[in-house]
């Protein structure tokens, strides 16, 4: 994630307190799948593509980099690769969008709380629980 993406993110959202929950940011940016439930049918649909187009494109590009071989090893990458491994070509695209949505939520959470990003937080928790 670069300076340009971070700056675009902050300037697009304007105020961190604007969203009650960090999960709402993914919908605001347009990275939430559309819904068309009818009876027992719940088809997988495309993302809503609402919100700022430029920010959404930047987040998707960041997600593609995170999931690439050159991307750093992080919990987010491992999560995205698990999604991508559950299918063929569509699973990879679904994983990219899922990582972009999770990245937008993570950025908001870090912005609101002021915490420092820990790329391997889950792995460290597992190691501590195994050692104890």
PDB file of C-alpha atoms in Angstrom:
ATOM      1  CA  UNK A   1       0.000   0.000   0.000  1.00  0.00           C
ATOM      2  CA  UNK A   2       1.506   3.274  -1.085  1.00  0.00           C
ATOM      3  CA  UNK A   3       1.245   6.912  -0.170  1.00  0.00           C
ATOM      4  CA  UNK A   4      -1.064   7.695  -3.090  1.00  0.00           C
ATOM      5  CA  UNK A   5      -3.572   5.029  -2.071  1.00  0.00           C
ATOM      6  CA  UNK A   6      -3.486   6.075   1.593  1.00  0.00           C
ATOM      7  CA  UNK A   7      -3.965   9.735   0.703  1.00  0.00           C
ATOM      8  CA  UNK A   8      -6.803   8.936  -1.702  1.00  0.00           C
ATOM      9  CA  UNK A   9      -8.425   6.782   0.969  1.00  0.00           C
ATOM     10  CA  UNK A  10      -8.321   9.515   3.614  1.00  0.00           C
ATOM     11  CA  UNK A  11      -9.448  12.270   1.252  1.00  0.00           C
ATOM     12  CA  UNK A  12     -12.315  10.185  -0.140  1.00  0.00           C
ATOM     13  CA  UNK A  13     -13.685   9.153   3.256  1.00  0.00           C
ATOM     14  CA  UNK A  14     -12.992  12.629   4.717  1.00  0.00           C
ATOM     15  CA  UNK A  15     -13.904  11.756   8.314  1.00  0.00           C
ATOM     16  CA  UNK A  16     -13.098   8.524  10.157  1.00  0.00           C
ATOM     17  CA  UNK A  17     -16.147   8.967  12.403  1.00  0.00           C
ATOM     18  CA  UNK A  18     -18.440   9.005   9.403  1.00  0.00           C
ATOM     19  CA  UNK A  19     -18.907   5.235   9.631  1.00  0.00           C
ATOM     20  CA  UNK A  20     -20.304   3.575  12.722  1.00  0.00           C
ATOM     21  CA  UNK A  21     -18.560   0.303  11.907  1.00  0.00           C
ATOM     22  CA  UNK A  22     -15.415  -0.283   9.862  1.00  0.00           C
ATOM     23  CA  UNK A  23     -17.255  -2.979   7.905  1.00  0.00           C
ATOM     24  CA  UNK A  24     -19.464  -0.303   6.339  1.00  0.00           C
ATOM     25  CA  UNK A  25     -16.515   1.135   4.417  1.00  0.00           C
ATOM     26  CA  UNK A  26     -16.424  -1.833   2.018  1.00  0.00           C
ATOM     27  CA  UNK A  27     -20.000  -1.114   0.981  1.00  0.00           C
ATOM     28  CA  UNK A  28     -19.318   2.604   0.652  1.00  0.00           C
ATOM     29  CA  UNK A  29     -16.430   1.975  -1.713  1.00  0.00           C
ATOM     30  CA  UNK A  30     -18.526  -0.453  -3.785  1.00  0.00           C
ATOM     31  CA  UNK A  31     -16.699  -3.668  -2.958  1.00  0.00           C
ATOM     32  CA  UNK A  32     -19.775  -5.481  -1.643  1.00  0.00           C
ATOM     33  CA  UNK A  33     -21.440  -8.186  -3.763  1.00  0.00           C
ATOM     34  CA  UNK A  34     -24.930  -7.337  -4.956  1.00  0.00           C
ATOM     35  CA  UNK A  35     -27.764  -9.330  -3.464  1.00  0.00           C
ATOM     36  CA  UNK A  36     -30.618 -10.967  -5.341  1.00  0.00           C
ATOM     37  CA  UNK A  37     -32.109 -13.516  -2.970  1.00  0.00           C
ATOM     38  CA  UNK A  38     -35.336 -15.130  -4.005  1.00  0.00           C
ATOM     39  CA  UNK A  39     -36.755 -18.070  -2.117  1.00  0.00           C
ATOM     40  CA  UNK A  40     -33.972 -20.596  -1.766  1.00  0.00           C
ATOM     41  CA  UNK A  41     -31.854 -19.014  -4.502  1.00  0.00           C
ATOM     42  CA  UNK A  42     -28.849 -16.951  -3.438  1.00  0.00           C
ATOM     43  CA  UNK A  43     -26.764 -16.435  -6.601  1.00  0.00           C
ATOM     44  CA  UNK A  44     -23.247 -15.020  -6.524  1.00  0.00           C
ATOM     45  CA  UNK A  45     -23.326 -11.635  -8.177  1.00  0.00           C
ATOM     46  CA  UNK A  46     -20.880  -8.921  -9.143  1.00  0.00           C
ATOM     47  CA  UNK A  47     -19.831  -6.152  -6.788  1.00  0.00           C
ATOM     48  CA  UNK A  48     -22.097  -3.122  -6.520  1.00  0.00           C
ATOM     49  CA  UNK A  49     -19.479  -0.674  -7.924  1.00  0.00           C
ATOM     50  CA  UNK A  50     -21.026   2.198  -6.004  1.00  0.00           C
ATOM     51  CA  UNK A  51     -18.878   4.907  -4.533  1.00  0.00           C
ATOM     52  CA  UNK A  52     -15.576   6.352  -5.707  1.00  0.00           C
ATOM     53  CA  UNK A  53     -14.269   4.564  -8.813  1.00  0.00           C
ATOM     54  CA  UNK A  54     -10.670   5.737  -8.397  1.00  0.00           C
ATOM     55  CA  UNK A  55     -10.370   4.559  -4.787  1.00  0.00           C
ATOM     56  CA  UNK A  56     -11.922   1.203  -5.665  1.00  0.00           C
ATOM     57  CA  UNK A  57      -9.417   0.735  -8.504  1.00  0.00           C
ATOM     58  CA  UNK A  58      -6.505   1.605  -6.224  1.00  0.00           C
ATOM     59  CA  UNK A  59      -7.676  -0.839  -3.555  1.00  0.00           C
ATOM     60  CA  UNK A  60      -8.056  -3.608  -6.150  1.00  0.00           C
ATOM     61  CA  UNK A  61      -4.554  -2.894  -7.465  1.00  0.00           C
ATOM     62  CA  UNK A  62      -3.186  -3.078  -3.915  1.00  0.00           C
ATOM     63  CA  UNK A  63      -5.009  -6.377  -3.418  1.00  0.00           C
ATOM     64  CA  UNK A  64      -3.533  -7.759  -6.648  1.00  0.00           C
ATOM     65  CA  UNK A  65      -0.063  -6.826  -5.438  1.00  0.00           C
ATOM     66  CA  UNK A  66      -0.681  -8.339  -2.013  1.00  0.00           C
ATOM     67  CA  UNK A  67      -1.740 -11.646  -3.595  1.00  0.00           C
ATOM     68  CA  UNK A  68       1.134 -11.685  -6.100  1.00  0.00           C
ATOM     69  CA  UNK A  69       4.383 -13.560  -5.588  1.00  0.00           C
ATOM     70  CA  UNK A  70       6.191 -10.259  -4.958  1.00  0.00           C
ATOM     71  CA  UNK A  71       3.746  -9.227  -2.236  1.00  0.00           C
ATOM     72  CA  UNK A  72       4.925  -9.434   1.375  1.00  0.00           C
ATOM     73  CA  UNK A  73       3.860 -12.370   3.518  1.00  0.00           C
ATOM     74  CA  UNK A  74       0.969 -11.120   5.642  1.00  0.00           C
ATOM     75  CA  UNK A  75      -2.147 -12.530   7.269  1.00  0.00           C
ATOM     76  CA  UNK A  76      -4.186 -10.751   4.611  1.00  0.00           C
ATOM     77  CA  UNK A  77      -2.238 -12.483   1.844  1.00  0.00           C
ATOM     78  CA  UNK A  78      -2.638 -15.907   3.447  1.00  0.00           C
ATOM     79  CA  UNK A  79      -6.389 -15.330   3.830  1.00  0.00           C
ATOM     80  CA  UNK A  80      -6.711 -14.246   0.199  1.00  0.00           C
ATOM     81  CA  UNK A  81      -4.700 -17.214  -1.073  1.00  0.00           C
ATOM     82  CA  UNK A  82      -6.998 -19.598   0.826  1.00  0.00           C
ATOM     83  CA  UNK A  83      -9.982 -18.054  -0.979  1.00  0.00           C
ATOM     84  CA  UNK A  84      -8.173 -18.238  -4.335  1.00  0.00           C
ATOM     85  CA  UNK A  85      -7.302 -21.903  -3.840  1.00  0.00           C
ATOM     86  CA  UNK A  86     -10.971 -22.892  -3.578  1.00  0.00           C
ATOM     87  CA  UNK A  87     -11.587 -22.731  -7.296  1.00  0.00           C
ATOM     88  CA  UNK A  88     -10.275 -21.772 -10.698  1.00  0.00           C
ATOM     89  CA  UNK A  89     -10.104 -18.406 -12.446  1.00  0.00           C
ATOM     90  CA  UNK A  90     -13.182 -16.898 -10.808  1.00  0.00           C
ATOM     91  CA  UNK A  91     -11.874 -17.799  -7.357  1.00  0.00           C
ATOM     92  CA  UNK A  92      -8.749 -15.702  -7.968  1.00  0.00           C
ATOM     93  CA  UNK A  93     -10.870 -12.689  -8.999  1.00  0.00           C
ATOM     94  CA  UNK A  94     -13.158 -13.218  -6.018  1.00  0.00           C
ATOM     95  CA  UNK A  95     -10.105 -13.340  -3.742  1.00  0.00           C
ATOM     96  CA  UNK A  96      -8.778 -10.048  -5.132  1.00  0.00           C
ATOM     97  CA  UNK A  97     -12.081  -8.281  -4.440  1.00  0.00           C
ATOM     98  CA  UNK A  98     -12.330  -9.864  -0.987  1.00  0.00           C
ATOM     99  CA  UNK A  99      -8.801  -8.731  -0.091  1.00  0.00           C
ATOM    100  CA  UNK A 100      -9.542  -5.215  -1.401  1.00  0.00           C
ATOM    101  CA  UNK A 101     -12.696  -5.053   0.740  1.00  0.00           C
ATOM    102  CA  UNK A 102     -10.851  -6.355   3.792  1.00  0.00           C
ATOM    103  CA  UNK A 103      -8.041  -3.875   3.139  1.00  0.00           C
ATOM    104  CA  UNK A 104     -10.523  -0.987   3.136  1.00  0.00           C
ATOM    105  CA  UNK A 105     -11.960  -2.208   6.445  1.00  0.00           C
ATOM    106  CA  UNK A 106      -8.488  -2.681   7.925  1.00  0.00           C
ATOM    107  CA  UNK A 107      -7.412   0.825   6.893  1.00  0.00           C
ATOM    108  CA  UNK A 108     -10.469   2.338   8.552  1.00  0.00           C
ATOM    109  CA  UNK A 109      -9.934   0.349  11.748  1.00  0.00           C
ATOM    110  CA  UNK A 110      -6.293   1.474  11.912  1.00  0.00           C
ATOM    111  CA  UNK A 111      -7.304   5.074  11.186  1.00  0.00           C
ATOM    112  CA  UNK A 112      -9.935   5.134  13.938  1.00  0.00           C
ATOM    113  CA  UNK A 113      -7.925   3.295  16.590  1.00  0.00           C
ATOM    114  CA  UNK A 114      -4.489   4.728  15.791  1.00  0.00           C
ATOM    115  CA  UNK A 115      -2.939   1.276  16.070  1.00  0.00           C
ATOM    116  CA  UNK A 116       0.213   0.262  14.208  1.00  0.00           C
ATOM    117  CA  UNK A 117      -0.268  -2.350  11.492  1.00  0.00           C
ATOM    118  CA  UNK A 118       1.103  -5.776  12.349  1.00  0.00           C
ATOM    119  CA  UNK A 119       1.338  -7.831   9.128  1.00  0.00           C
ATOM    120  CA  UNK A 120       1.578 -11.228  10.840  1.00  0.00           C
ATOM    121  CA  UNK A 121      -0.664 -10.665  13.852  1.00  0.00           C
ATOM    122  CA  UNK A 122      -2.602 -13.957  13.568  1.00  0.00           C
ATOM    123  CA  UNK A 123       0.563 -16.036  13.165  1.00  0.00           C
ATOM    124  CA  UNK A 124       2.059 -14.427  16.280  1.00  0.00           C
ATOM    125  CA  UNK A 125      -1.113 -15.199  18.265  1.00  0.00           C
ATOM    126  CA  UNK A 126      -0.980 -18.853  17.195  1.00  0.00           C
ATOM    127  CA  UNK A 127       2.678 -19.152  18.157  1.00  0.00           C
ATOM    128  CA  UNK A 128       2.006 -17.666  21.602  1.00  0.00           C
ATOM    129  CA  UNK A 129      -0.938 -19.992  22.219  1.00  0.00           C
ATOM    130  CA  UNK A 130       1.078 -23.065  21.146  1.00  0.00           C
ATOM    131  CA  UNK A 131       4.031 -22.053  23.327  1.00  0.00           C
ATOM    132  CA  UNK A 132       1.809 -21.527  26.381  1.00  0.00           C
TER     133      UNK A 132
END
